[in-house]
Amino acid sequence: MPIRYDETNRIFQIDTATSSYVMQVWNGFLLHLYWGAPLGGGDHAYMLRHRGRASFSPAGPGSSPWSMDAAPFEYPTSGTGDMRAPALEMLYADGSRATELTYAGHEIIMGKPEIPGLPHTNCERPEDAGTLVVTLEDTVKKLEVKLFYTVFEGYGAVVRSALLTNRSSEPMAVLKCLSASIDYDCGDYDEIHLHGSWARERHLERARVTHGIKLLESRRGASSHALNPFFALVAPDAGEQRGEAYGFALLYSGNFAASVELDQYASTRAMTGISPWCFSWGLKPGESFQSPEAALVFSSEGLGGMSHGFHRLFRDRLCRSPWQSKPRPVVVNNWEATYFDFDEAKLVSLAKKAKQLGIELLVMDDGWFARRNDDTTSLGDWFENREKLPGGLKQLAEKVKACGTGFGVWFEPEMVSPDSELYRAHPDWCLHIDGRRRTLGRNQLLLDMSRPDVCDYLIETLSGILEKAPIDYVKWDFNRNLTEVHSALLPKEGQGEAYHRFMLGTYRVLDTLTKRFPQVLFEGCSGGGGRFDAGMLYYTPQIWTSDDTDGVERVKIQYGTSLAYPLTAMSAHVSVTPNHQTGRATPFSFRGLAAMTGAFGYELDLEKLSEEDCAEVSEQTANFRRWQSLLSEGRLYRLRSPFEGNEGAWMVVSEDGKKALVSYFCFEARPNAPLDRLRLTGLHAEALYRSEEGDEFTGAQLMNFGLHLPETKGEYTSAAWYLRTK
Ligand code: GLA
C-alpha cells in the first residue's frame, strides 16, 4: 500500500509513481509538509517549521508562538486566524462563519470509495488503488470533514475530494467547499493555464506568480471555452522535459474556481473546486455534501512528464465506456458539409462515398428533427423531420449501415427552443425567474436540469430513440451558457444549489444513458470545446475539441489541450479550405496531419472533393489505421510550441520506445531560413530507427542531431515521420 502513517510523528506519506505527498498532524491541525519528487523512507518530522510571525498575523492556539496565517494547512478554513483564501467556508445557524478543523481520525483503505452522482476516477480491483481518508472536525459546530486521497498503483496522480457532514442538531450551509488546496511554504512558481473563447479554446498562457490572488473561474454554468478547469504551477526554469511541474485538474463541468495566491510571506496557496460564486448548499442535521474530485499530478520531468501523468490517469482510470480502450471509428460529420440542408438521400450517398474512402461512420449533425431547418427552432422536439427523413431514423440508420458505415446522431438534450412543442407544453421546465426576461442564447433556453422530472423525461426520450434505431454514436452538444439560474422546484433558501444541481442532473442523465447503451460511442461537445473537462470525459471518452477546424488553429488548440487531456479525448476533423471559421486556406495534408493526432474524422462534403483530395483521404484513413494504436496508447512529447513561434511539433512514442510518429507544422514561409533540425526525444539511444522512406537513424542521432526540417515553400508546410526500430 503506497500510503504510510508514522504513528510517532503523526505523519502521512502517500507515494505515487512520480511523487511523494506528506502531511502531519501537529497541535491538532492537519498541515501540509511536502509534495514533490519521491522521498522514499526517512523521518520527515524535521520538515515542519513553525513560524511565529510579527505584525498582525494572529497566533495559533498553544503556548509556543506560531501563526495560523503562516501555517501550511491541508484544508484551510477562515475566521480563526488564517487570512488567506480558504478552501472551506460555512454559515452556521447562529450566523457565524468561522470554522476551525482539527484532526479526529483516519483510515487507510484498499481501493476507492464510489462518489455517487459525480464523475470520478475508478479502479476495477481494490488492489489497484489505496485511499487515505482523514477525518477533521470543527468541534464547536460539529461539522465533520473527510478528506479523501486516492493513489493508483503505478500512476503519478493523487486524487482528492472532501466530504462534509453536519453532525450537529442544527442546520448549516456550505458557502465554499473546494476539492483540493496545497500550501507551498516557499518557492517561486510560474502559473500556466488554458484560456480561450469559442473557436479559440485552450490557448496556453504562462506567467510568474506574483503577490495577490490569481483567480481562474467560470461563472457560465459550464467549464467553458474561456478558461479550462486545469492549471499548473511550475518552477520558472521548467520546460517540456525538465523541471518541477504541479498539475491540477478538476473532474467537474460546471462553475469552477482555481486560484493561486502568493501571500505576504511568499508562501503560495493553490486551490481548485466548485466556484463559490452564487453557490450555497444547505446541510440539515446528518446531511452531507461531497466536492468533485481533483486530480493532482507532480512530475520532475517538466510539463511533458506532468501531461503524461494526466493522460495515463484519464485514459485508464476515468471513463468506463468500453469505447475508452477500443479503436475509435474514423467519422465523417455532415455539419460543415451541409449544415441544416440535407435529407436521407444526401446522407446515404455521403455514407457510400465515405465507405469508399475508408471512413467508418457517418454522423448526422443538427437539423434532423421536428422543424429544425435553422437554429431558431425545435430543440426539445426529438422526433424526426419526415420531410428530410421520410423513413425516420431507423430507416436512415439501416440504409447508412447497408453502405458499410456506422451511424451517429447529434442531440442537444439540455436545451429547448421557445418555438418547440416541448416548450409550449412545459414553459416552466426551463431555467427562469418569474417576471424577468428569459435570456436567449443561440435562440434557445436551458432546461432546468436540477429538476428530476426534466431529467427523467430526457432519459426516457433519448432511450426511446436509441432503442428504436441502430445508432452507434451520439454527439452530445450544449450550445449556450446559463442565465436566470433559478429552479421552480427549489425553495428560495435552496436557490444557491441550482447551478450545482444542474450539473448533477446532467450527470445523472449522462450516467444512465451511457450505462444503458454501453455499445454507443458518446462524444461530448459544447459549441466545440466549451465543456472540455475531466468531468465530461468520465461519461464521453471523446469531446469535439473546437468548432474551429482550421488546421493552424487546431495545432494551437490541440497543443494546449494536450497539457492535461489525452489525444484520444480530442475529436478532430479535416474540413474544407478556405476554412469556414477563419477563411484561411491550408493544404489538405496539413489539415489531415493536425486532425490525425486526435479522434480522427472529416467534416466536409466528400462528394465535392477533387479526385486528388479523395486519394488523399484514402491515404490518410489508411495511415491513421496503421498509426492509431500508437497514437492512442503512446506517450506524447511536445517538441515545439505554436504559442512561442511560427511552428508546432509533437511526437508520440510507443511505450516500448520502438515506434514513433513525429508531426511538424510550420505556419508562415520563412525565406532563407536557417537549416533547422527537429530534435526528438523519448527514443532508445542505441536502437536503429527506420522511416517509411527507408532512411535509417539511431535513436541518439534523432535525439541529439535531429531530423532535417523541410524547407518551407509557401505557407503552411507540414511533415510527418513514422519511425520504427528495425
Ligand atoms: C455546435 C457544435 C457543432 C455543430 C453545431 C450544430 O456549434 O459544436 O459541431 O454540431 O452545434 O448546431
XYZ file of C-alpha atoms and ligand atoms in Angstrom:
738
model
C 0.000 0.000 0.000
C 1.615 3.264 -1.072
C 0.127 5.094 1.928
C 2.012 5.122 5.219
C 1.328 6.547 8.632
C 4.158 7.276 11.042
C 2.397 6.966 14.377
C 5.164 8.567 16.420
C 5.317 11.771 14.439
C 1.727 11.561 13.142
C 2.936 11.875 9.561
C 1.118 10.579 6.484
C 3.088 9.765 3.363
C 1.397 8.995 0.062
C 3.689 7.692 -2.659
C 2.809 7.690 -6.340
C 4.896 6.582 -9.305
C 6.323 10.095 -9.653
C 5.824 11.817 -6.326
C 5.510 11.789 -2.570
C 2.870 13.741 -0.701
C 3.362 14.290 3.015
C 1.139 15.700 5.773
C 1.484 15.939 9.511
C -0.929 16.254 12.363
C 0.541 18.937 14.558
C -1.094 20.609 17.512
C -4.335 19.040 16.303
C -4.121 20.632 12.848
C -3.527 18.775 9.602
C -0.583 20.511 7.940
C 0.920 20.045 4.518
C 4.623 19.205 4.599
C 5.652 18.232 1.122
C 4.562 17.375 -2.393
C 7.283 16.674 -4.894
C 9.747 14.069 -6.175
C 9.600 10.695 -4.393
C 11.142 10.768 -0.913
C 11.369 7.070 -0.145
C 11.854 6.470 3.557
C 13.206 8.717 6.281
C 11.861 10.621 9.192
C 10.126 13.714 7.862
C 9.376 15.294 11.217
C 12.157 17.867 10.743
C 10.326 19.363 7.776
C 7.763 21.328 9.703
C 8.903 24.788 10.686
C 6.593 26.758 12.894
C 6.697 30.372 12.313
C 5.718 32.882 14.853
C 5.063 35.929 12.794
C 5.322 39.506 13.876
C 2.897 42.216 12.959
C -0.739 41.447 12.530
C -0.729 37.705 11.890
C -2.877 36.094 14.585
C -1.316 33.461 16.802
C -2.415 29.859 16.818
C -3.530 28.067 19.980
C -0.898 26.652 22.326
C 1.990 28.056 24.311
C 4.715 28.408 21.651
C 4.227 31.316 19.261
C 3.105 30.248 15.814
C 0.829 31.875 13.356
C -2.304 30.462 11.799
C -1.698 32.899 8.969
C 1.604 31.261 8.075
C 0.827 27.602 8.719
C 0.576 25.259 5.717
C -2.969 23.978 6.141
C -4.077 20.918 4.255
C -7.668 22.133 4.048
C -7.750 25.805 5.028
C -10.717 27.473 6.624
C -11.397 31.057 7.594
C -12.312 33.179 10.565
C -9.832 31.801 13.103
C -6.528 33.286 12.071
C -5.691 32.176 8.538
C -6.273 35.294 6.443
C -5.540 33.687 3.082
C -8.261 32.387 0.786
C -9.988 29.384 2.387
C -10.955 26.073 0.833
C -13.977 25.836 3.100
C -16.476 28.442 4.220
C -19.576 27.684 6.212
C -22.549 29.597 7.515
C -23.847 28.314 10.821
C -27.293 28.673 12.390
C -26.106 31.499 14.667
C -24.918 33.493 11.641
C -21.231 32.921 12.349
C -18.853 31.819 9.630
C -15.654 30.868 11.451
C -14.511 27.263 11.133
C -11.513 25.537 12.676
C -10.722 21.983 11.677
C -8.721 19.622 13.800
C -7.755 16.013 13.325
C -10.294 13.442 14.505
C -9.035 10.209 12.963
C -8.077 8.492 9.755
C -8.286 5.228 7.894
C -6.310 3.736 5.073
C -8.396 1.559 2.795
C -7.807 -0.615 -0.234
C -9.465 0.586 -3.416
C -11.520 3.689 -3.659
C -14.995 4.575 -2.445
C -17.536 5.475 -5.147
C -18.707 9.073 -5.330
C -22.384 8.828 -6.114
C -23.669 11.316 -8.649
C -20.339 12.801 -9.635
C -17.742 11.797 -12.209
C -14.806 10.118 -10.549
C -11.668 8.136 -11.152
C -12.120 4.454 -10.576
C -10.401 1.143 -10.089
C -11.787 -2.220 -11.074
C -9.972 -4.151 -8.369
C -9.428 -2.902 -4.808
C -5.739 -3.818 -5.013
C -5.261 -1.298 -7.844
C -5.646 1.686 -5.551
C -5.373 2.838 -1.982
C -7.244 5.646 -0.267
C -6.359 7.645 2.793
C -9.363 9.172 4.500
C -8.505 11.792 7.113
C -11.364 12.978 9.281
C -11.261 16.532 10.573
C -13.875 18.246 12.644
C -14.955 21.591 13.892
C -15.586 20.591 17.468
C -17.648 23.695 18.231
C -20.067 23.434 15.331
C -19.938 19.652 14.909
C -19.010 19.798 11.275
C -17.187 16.713 10.036
C -14.852 16.948 7.056
C -13.446 13.835 5.473
C -10.535 14.382 3.127
C -10.005 11.610 0.574
C -6.645 10.936 -1.090
C -6.556 8.121 -3.614
C -3.450 6.853 -5.317
C -3.478 4.280 -8.118
C -0.734 1.676 -8.289
C 1.751 2.692 -10.988
C 0.231 6.150 -11.631
C 1.574 9.577 -10.746
C -1.635 11.183 -9.509
C -3.127 11.878 -6.114
C -6.904 12.260 -6.433
C -8.561 14.366 -3.760
C -12.054 15.273 -2.646
C -13.779 16.478 0.517
C -16.950 15.164 2.134
C -18.737 17.398 4.639
C -21.289 16.081 7.121
C -23.372 18.056 9.554
C -23.057 16.166 12.850
C -24.875 18.849 14.821
C -28.542 19.213 15.612
C -28.894 22.496 13.719
C -28.888 23.312 10.037
C -25.813 24.864 8.435
C -24.877 25.956 4.928
C -21.802 25.318 2.831
C -20.657 28.537 1.137
C -17.462 27.191 -0.350
C -16.147 23.650 -0.468
C -13.137 23.230 -2.706
C -11.726 19.894 -3.755
C -8.042 20.456 -3.098
C -5.684 23.021 -1.672
C -1.900 22.965 -1.476
C 0.255 25.273 0.619
C 3.831 25.624 -0.623
C 5.888 27.150 2.163
C 8.395 28.691 -0.202
C 9.482 28.696 -3.829
C 8.951 30.740 -6.948
C 6.459 29.483 -9.466
C 5.085 30.181 -12.873
C 1.401 29.559 -13.333
C 0.151 28.004 -16.558
C -3.464 27.812 -17.633
C -5.590 27.356 -20.725
C -7.737 30.264 -21.823
C -9.731 30.996 -24.944
C -13.064 31.690 -26.463
C -15.455 29.969 -28.825
C -13.373 28.677 -31.799
C -10.132 29.557 -29.953
C -10.132 27.217 -26.987
C -7.328 26.267 -24.628
C -4.506 28.537 -25.635
C -1.606 28.288 -23.274
C -0.671 31.205 -21.053
C 2.246 31.274 -18.607
C 3.186 33.979 -16.140
C 5.154 34.389 -12.927
C 3.049 34.118 -9.773
C 3.051 37.500 -8.092
C 1.593 38.729 -4.834
C -2.144 38.635 -4.507
C -4.601 36.116 -5.915
C -4.865 34.928 -9.460
C -8.342 33.519 -9.958
C -9.347 31.296 -12.855
C -13.080 30.945 -12.722
C -16.138 30.034 -14.731
C -19.493 31.591 -13.883
C -21.092 30.243 -17.020
C -22.598 27.054 -15.670
C -20.161 25.100 -17.840
C -16.430 24.707 -17.508
C -16.283 26.999 -20.560
C -14.298 27.961 -23.630
C -12.892 30.917 -21.705
C -10.912 29.097 -19.008
C -10.362 25.399 -18.505
C -10.537 23.726 -15.073
C -6.873 22.763 -15.353
C -3.818 24.729 -14.303
C -0.219 24.058 -13.380
C 2.405 25.585 -11.168
C 5.918 25.059 -12.458
C 9.411 26.064 -11.490
C 10.434 29.115 -13.527
C 13.079 27.085 -15.358
C 10.734 24.162 -16.061
C 10.244 23.243 -19.687
C 8.704 20.351 -21.540
C 11.185 17.751 -20.364
C 12.819 19.159 -17.287
C 11.829 20.926 -14.117
C 9.191 20.600 -11.455
C 5.584 20.766 -12.564
C 2.464 20.516 -10.402
C -0.772 19.985 -12.323
C -4.327 20.418 -11.003
C -7.333 19.163 -12.961
C -10.869 19.267 -11.653
C -13.314 16.495 -12.576
C -16.222 18.852 -12.975
C -18.065 20.505 -15.864
C -19.825 23.416 -14.187
C -18.722 26.619 -12.436
C -15.236 26.211 -11.059
C -12.691 28.354 -9.282
C -8.982 27.668 -9.322
C -6.708 30.126 -7.607
C -3.078 30.763 -6.853
C -2.218 33.094 -4.014
C 1.198 34.446 -3.137
C 0.960 35.780 0.391
C 2.886 38.293 2.461
C 5.440 35.673 3.489
C 5.972 34.480 -0.094
C 4.121 31.217 0.545
C 1.952 30.005 -2.297
C -1.510 28.524 -1.937
C -3.030 26.740 -4.949
C -6.634 25.565 -4.878
C -9.352 24.209 -7.106
C -13.009 23.280 -6.792
C -16.564 24.394 -7.445
C -16.802 28.168 -7.675
C -18.257 29.716 -4.521
C -19.912 32.367 -6.713
C -23.718 32.037 -6.395
C -23.164 28.805 -4.500
C -24.532 27.643 -1.202
C -25.660 24.233 -0.083
C -27.904 23.559 2.868
C -26.949 20.804 5.293
C -29.635 19.696 7.676
C -28.508 17.596 10.654
C -26.996 14.375 9.330
C -26.742 15.563 5.714
C -23.579 15.514 3.622
C -22.069 17.338 0.695
C -19.247 15.958 -1.416
C -16.942 18.042 -3.565
C -15.981 16.862 -7.033
C -12.603 15.174 -7.355
C -9.423 16.984 -8.252
C -6.534 15.091 -9.822
C -3.095 16.332 -8.788
C -0.053 15.276 -10.764
C 3.542 16.136 -9.928
C 6.433 15.482 -12.249
C 10.075 16.446 -12.074
C 10.215 15.772 -15.815
C 8.612 19.066 -16.718
C 5.312 19.730 -18.370
C 5.736 16.688 -20.579
C 6.008 14.415 -17.541
C 3.005 16.084 -15.923
C 0.908 15.698 -19.080
C 1.889 12.061 -19.319
C 0.647 11.566 -15.760
C -2.731 13.101 -16.614
C -3.005 11.265 -19.923
C -2.484 7.876 -18.335
C -4.879 8.615 -15.491
C -7.617 9.921 -17.777
C -7.146 7.171 -20.361
C -7.165 4.282 -17.897
C -8.971 5.392 -14.770
C -11.737 7.760 -15.775
C -14.207 6.777 -18.489
C -15.876 3.406 -18.054
C -17.253 3.163 -21.583
C -15.951 0.120 -23.443
C -15.043 2.659 -26.147
C -12.379 4.150 -23.929
C -9.941 1.426 -24.882
C -11.333 0.484 -28.302
C -10.045 1.978 -31.564
C -12.438 4.788 -32.430
C -14.006 4.852 -35.878
C -12.907 7.426 -38.435
C -16.031 9.524 -38.890
C -17.480 11.938 -41.375
C -19.800 14.522 -39.881
C -22.223 16.345 -42.163
C -22.258 19.664 -40.243
C -19.776 21.663 -42.308
C -20.768 19.604 -45.362
C -24.437 20.543 -45.428
C -25.322 22.473 -42.275
C -29.136 22.180 -41.991
C -29.650 21.437 -45.661
C -29.719 17.651 -46.035
C -32.046 14.709 -46.406
C -31.900 10.954 -46.302
C -30.696 10.630 -49.891
C -27.800 13.030 -49.311
C -26.725 11.267 -46.141
C -26.878 7.862 -47.750
C -24.771 8.991 -50.680
C -22.293 10.546 -48.234
C -22.128 7.220 -46.420
C -21.433 5.386 -49.693
C -18.638 7.739 -50.572
C -17.312 7.560 -47.025
C -17.051 3.799 -47.210
C -15.093 4.002 -50.477
C -12.588 6.317 -48.843
C -12.013 4.229 -45.718
C -14.254 6.223 -43.387
C -16.108 4.092 -40.860
C -19.038 6.082 -39.506
C -21.384 8.826 -40.678
C -22.590 11.336 -38.112
C -25.825 13.176 -38.828
C -25.490 16.508 -37.089
C -28.023 19.166 -36.130
C -31.213 19.612 -38.175
C -32.753 16.121 -38.379
C -35.692 16.685 -36.015
C -39.059 18.473 -35.970
C -38.878 21.731 -37.974
C -35.203 22.362 -37.374
C -34.025 23.963 -40.622
C -32.066 26.669 -38.876
C -31.107 27.373 -35.294
C -34.247 29.268 -34.302
C -36.497 26.343 -33.539
C -37.343 22.820 -32.362
C -34.735 21.943 -29.712
C -36.508 19.602 -27.352
C -38.650 18.028 -30.081
C -36.621 14.889 -30.576
C -38.723 13.314 -33.318
C -37.751 13.023 -36.940
C -38.393 15.645 -39.560
C -40.245 13.451 -42.045
C -39.537 15.746 -44.967
C -35.835 15.180 -44.524
C -36.034 11.626 -43.205
C -39.189 10.057 -44.678
C -38.480 6.652 -43.184
C -37.332 8.066 -39.859
C -34.119 7.386 -38.014
C -34.494 3.634 -38.226
C -34.683 3.525 -41.986
C -31.868 6.023 -42.357
C -29.660 4.118 -39.936
C -30.327 0.882 -41.787
C -29.573 2.434 -45.165
C -26.372 4.024 -43.895
C -25.303 0.748 -42.385
C -26.056 -1.065 -45.601
C -23.367 1.162 -47.147
C -20.914 -0.373 -44.681
C -20.517 2.506 -42.256
C -21.755 3.061 -38.729
C -24.319 5.708 -37.937
C -24.258 8.559 -35.436
C -26.764 11.229 -34.371
C -26.487 14.713 -32.858
C -28.524 15.733 -29.788
C -28.565 18.770 -27.581
C -30.532 17.332 -24.665
C -30.246 20.120 -22.075
C -31.780 22.728 -24.366
C -35.203 23.852 -25.502
C -36.255 26.302 -28.229
C -39.081 28.664 -27.246
C -40.534 27.643 -30.600
C -40.995 23.965 -29.794
C -43.735 21.599 -28.742
C -41.788 20.808 -25.587
C -41.652 24.448 -24.530
C -45.287 25.040 -25.316
C -46.222 22.021 -23.200
C -43.832 22.834 -20.321
C -42.917 26.529 -20.244
C -41.791 26.105 -16.624
C -39.233 23.416 -17.480
C -36.597 25.935 -18.477
C -34.364 27.914 -16.146
C -36.223 31.143 -15.489
C -37.073 33.746 -12.878
C -40.675 34.909 -12.788
C -41.030 38.479 -14.024
C -37.646 38.522 -15.775
C -36.731 38.181 -19.415
C -35.844 34.622 -20.400
C -32.479 35.402 -21.934
C -31.857 33.630 -25.211
C -28.513 32.304 -26.366
C -28.376 30.978 -29.912
C -32.168 31.418 -29.811
C -32.543 28.800 -27.114
C -33.239 28.316 -23.417
C -31.872 25.801 -20.969
C -33.923 23.035 -19.484
C -33.792 23.098 -15.716
C -31.597 20.079 -15.204
C -31.921 20.412 -11.443
C -35.491 19.090 -11.836
C -35.782 15.307 -11.535
C -38.855 15.289 -13.820
C -36.938 17.029 -16.621
C -34.065 14.583 -16.292
C -36.421 11.584 -16.268
C -38.120 12.909 -19.378
C -34.788 13.236 -21.174
C -33.674 9.769 -20.133
C -36.875 8.215 -21.441
C -36.962 10.268 -24.654
C -33.370 9.585 -25.595
C -33.607 5.942 -24.550
C -36.636 5.554 -26.798
C -34.656 6.847 -29.768
C -31.573 4.781 -29.038
C -33.731 1.668 -28.656
C -35.683 2.328 -31.821
C -32.851 2.823 -34.287
C -29.451 1.146 -34.545
C -27.392 4.176 -33.530
C -23.677 3.659 -32.909
C -22.616 7.116 -31.865
C -24.134 10.128 -30.159
C -22.772 13.661 -30.329
C -23.998 15.384 -27.164
C -23.974 19.138 -27.648
C -24.512 22.102 -25.304
C -24.632 25.402 -27.113
C -25.081 28.183 -24.611
C -24.256 29.211 -21.068
C -26.629 29.536 -18.145
C -28.680 32.616 -17.218
C -31.671 33.159 -14.906
C -30.407 30.280 -12.835
C -33.318 29.668 -10.552
C -35.251 26.486 -10.188
C -39.022 26.395 -9.850
C -38.754 23.295 -7.650
C -36.232 24.609 -5.136
C -37.240 26.706 -2.120
C -35.879 30.237 -2.006
C -33.178 29.341 0.514
C -32.132 26.458 -1.749
C -31.520 28.519 -4.898
C -27.772 28.619 -4.202
C -27.830 24.940 -5.105
C -29.268 25.447 -8.578
C -26.002 25.624 -10.572
C -24.589 22.509 -8.969
C -27.900 20.658 -9.124
C -27.996 21.499 -12.834
C -24.693 19.651 -13.211
C -25.824 16.754 -11.012
C -28.939 16.384 -13.171
C -26.897 16.440 -16.353
C -24.526 13.869 -14.891
C -27.455 11.623 -13.921
C -28.839 11.684 -17.445
C -25.410 11.017 -18.919
C -24.701 8.262 -16.429
C -27.973 6.458 -17.061
C -27.751 6.658 -20.829
C -24.091 5.740 -21.134
C -24.667 2.732 -18.873
C -27.899 1.743 -20.596
C -26.284 1.934 -24.045
C -22.671 0.877 -23.488
C -22.260 -0.026 -27.158
C -22.838 3.588 -28.205
C -19.808 5.836 -28.568
C -20.757 9.118 -26.898
C -18.933 12.269 -27.950
C -19.193 15.380 -25.800
C -19.466 18.812 -27.362
C -20.314 22.349 -26.360
C -20.027 24.655 -29.330
C -16.760 22.782 -29.777
C -14.793 22.758 -26.552
C -16.979 24.729 -24.126
C -17.174 21.749 -21.788
C -13.860 20.036 -22.420
C -13.059 18.763 -18.955
C -12.315 15.626 -16.995
C -15.901 15.624 -15.688
C -17.347 15.106 -19.159
C -14.577 12.651 -20.025
C -15.929 10.339 -17.339
C -19.046 9.817 -19.482
C -17.838 10.512 -23.011
C -14.427 9.179 -23.996
C -14.019 11.928 -26.572
C -15.083 15.554 -26.972
C -15.358 17.754 -30.056
C -12.309 19.875 -29.380
C -13.349 23.072 -31.128
C -15.746 24.347 -33.754
C -12.641 25.791 -35.347
C -11.452 23.213 -37.869
C -8.754 25.426 -39.396
C -5.507 23.417 -39.412
C -3.358 26.184 -37.939
C -5.857 26.935 -35.198
C -6.166 23.239 -34.444
C -2.398 22.881 -33.968
C -2.649 25.528 -31.259
C -5.870 24.273 -29.694
C -4.780 20.645 -29.621
C -1.319 21.532 -28.342
C -2.844 23.478 -25.442
C -5.477 20.813 -24.775
C -2.769 18.142 -24.586
C -1.373 19.718 -21.444
C -3.955 17.817 -19.443
C -6.041 15.712 -21.801
C -5.007 12.677 -23.863
C -5.056 12.631 -27.660
C -7.860 10.057 -27.625
C -10.090 12.654 -25.947
C -9.715 15.222 -28.730
C -12.130 14.813 -31.567
C -10.527 16.377 -34.639
C -11.846 16.620 -38.201
C -10.491 17.707 -41.554
C -12.684 20.351 -43.160
C -12.630 22.237 -46.459
C -10.470 25.136 -47.464
C -10.869 28.103 -47.238
C -11.848 27.248 -43.712
C -15.389 28.173 -42.660
C -14.297 29.770 -39.392
C -11.135 31.646 -40.361
C -11.230 31.848 -44.158
C -7.666 30.503 -44.214
C -6.528 28.159 -46.966
C -4.220 25.354 -45.875
C -3.081 22.225 -47.718
C -5.155 19.055 -47.280
C -2.135 17.223 -45.910
C -1.600 19.900 -43.234
C -5.195 19.648 -42.025
C -5.078 15.857 -42.153
C -1.923 15.604 -40.076
C -3.305 18.005 -37.462
C -6.562 16.036 -37.188
C -4.866 12.664 -37.074
C -3.423 13.232 -33.624
C -6.932 13.064 -32.229
C -10.158 11.084 -32.575
C -9.929 11.445 -36.330
C -12.543 12.282 -38.918
C -13.817 14.570 -41.645
C -16.321 17.374 -41.681
C -16.862 18.164 -45.354
C -18.849 17.103 -48.377
C -16.916 14.101 -49.591
C -18.843 14.233 -52.853
C -17.451 17.649 -53.666
C -13.807 16.681 -53.205
C -11.442 16.592 -56.173
C -10.057 13.204 -57.198
C -6.733 14.246 -55.804
C -8.242 15.104 -52.412
C -10.215 11.835 -52.416
C -6.960 9.970 -52.943
C -5.540 11.887 -50.033
C -8.500 10.955 -47.810
C -7.931 7.288 -48.655
C -4.260 7.632 -47.833
C -4.965 9.478 -44.588
C -7.528 6.954 -43.368
C -5.159 4.105 -44.217
C -2.278 5.827 -42.432
C -4.445 6.583 -39.460
C -5.389 2.935 -39.116
C -1.729 1.950 -39.140
C -0.865 4.616 -36.569
C -3.986 4.528 -34.445
C -2.815 2.236 -31.657
C 0.462 4.147 -31.386
C -1.408 7.457 -31.249
C -3.916 6.290 -28.682
C -1.599 4.327 -26.407
C 1.753 6.044 -26.870
C 3.418 8.803 -24.912
C 3.093 12.332 -26.232
C 6.099 14.643 -26.340
C 5.518 18.261 -27.317
C 8.530 19.445 -29.273
C 7.747 22.986 -30.445
C 5.123 25.283 -29.091
C 2.875 27.138 -31.542
C 2.472 29.721 -28.784
C 6.137 30.618 -28.929
C 6.802 30.892 -32.610
C 5.920 30.036 -36.146
C 5.770 26.280 -35.716
C 4.228 23.455 -33.787
C 5.633 19.955 -33.404
C 4.941 16.909 -31.303
C 5.654 13.223 -31.392
C 4.061 10.124 -29.986
C 6.291 7.241 -28.896
C 5.046 3.754 -28.119
C 5.501 2.633 -24.507
C 8.254 0.221 -25.607
C 10.046 3.019 -27.471
C 10.058 1.063 -30.720
C 7.671 3.179 -32.767
C 7.201 6.901 -33.089
C 5.163 9.299 -35.168
C 6.528 12.809 -35.466
C 4.276 15.652 -36.649
C 5.648 19.036 -37.665
C 3.741 22.161 -38.744
C 5.161 25.448 -39.973
C 2.757 28.368 -40.405
C 4.359 31.194 -42.361
C 7.000 30.628 -45.013
C 10.463 31.705 -43.915
C 12.617 32.733 -46.870
C 16.281 31.885 -46.473
C 15.537 30.296 -43.130
C 18.196 28.549 -41.060
C 18.790 24.874 -41.798
C 16.721 23.840 -38.850
C 16.589 20.400 -37.265
C 13.904 18.889 -35.077
C 15.446 17.040 -32.159
C 13.343 14.142 -30.965
C 13.005 12.635 -27.548
C 11.841 9.512 -25.732
C 13.652 7.061 -28.063
C 16.230 4.358 -27.301
C 19.622 5.925 -27.959
C 21.219 2.737 -29.307
C 18.271 1.488 -31.327
C 18.200 1.858 -35.102
C 15.028 3.514 -36.389
C 13.851 3.355 -39.977
C 11.499 5.853 -41.584
C 8.806 4.920 -44.114
C 11.031 6.423 -46.792
C 13.730 3.917 -45.849
C 16.098 6.339 -44.073
C 17.846 4.959 -41.022
C 18.888 6.788 -37.887
C 19.997 5.776 -34.449
C 17.904 6.981 -31.551
C 20.936 9.007 -30.414
C 21.128 10.711 -33.809
C 17.443 11.560 -33.737
C 17.559 12.889 -30.203
C 20.867 14.781 -30.424
C 21.206 15.874 -34.045
C 17.547 15.558 -35.043
C 15.643 15.366 -38.300
C 16.193 17.885 -41.059
C 13.113 20.052 -41.316
C 11.670 20.631 -44.763
C 12.263 23.941 -46.463
C 9.089 25.982 -46.399
C 7.653 26.664 -49.818
C 4.625 28.843 -49.447
C 2.660 28.945 -46.248
C 1.590 26.001 -44.092
C 4.177 23.286 -44.504
C 3.694 20.053 -42.615
C 5.706 16.886 -42.343
C 5.278 13.515 -40.664
C 7.832 10.830 -39.942
C 6.812 7.358 -38.906
C 9.795 5.649 -37.337
C 10.178 2.039 -36.314
C 13.075 0.097 -34.875
C 14.489 -2.446 -37.225
C -22.307 23.276 -32.221
C -21.297 22.185 -32.474
C -21.126 21.995 -33.947
C -22.455 21.648 -34.566
C -23.472 22.726 -34.253
C -24.850 22.325 -34.707
O -21.806 24.505 -32.579
O -20.080 22.467 -31.847
O -20.184 20.979 -34.208
O -22.884 20.409 -34.062
O -23.520 22.997 -32.877
O -25.779 23.268 -34.420
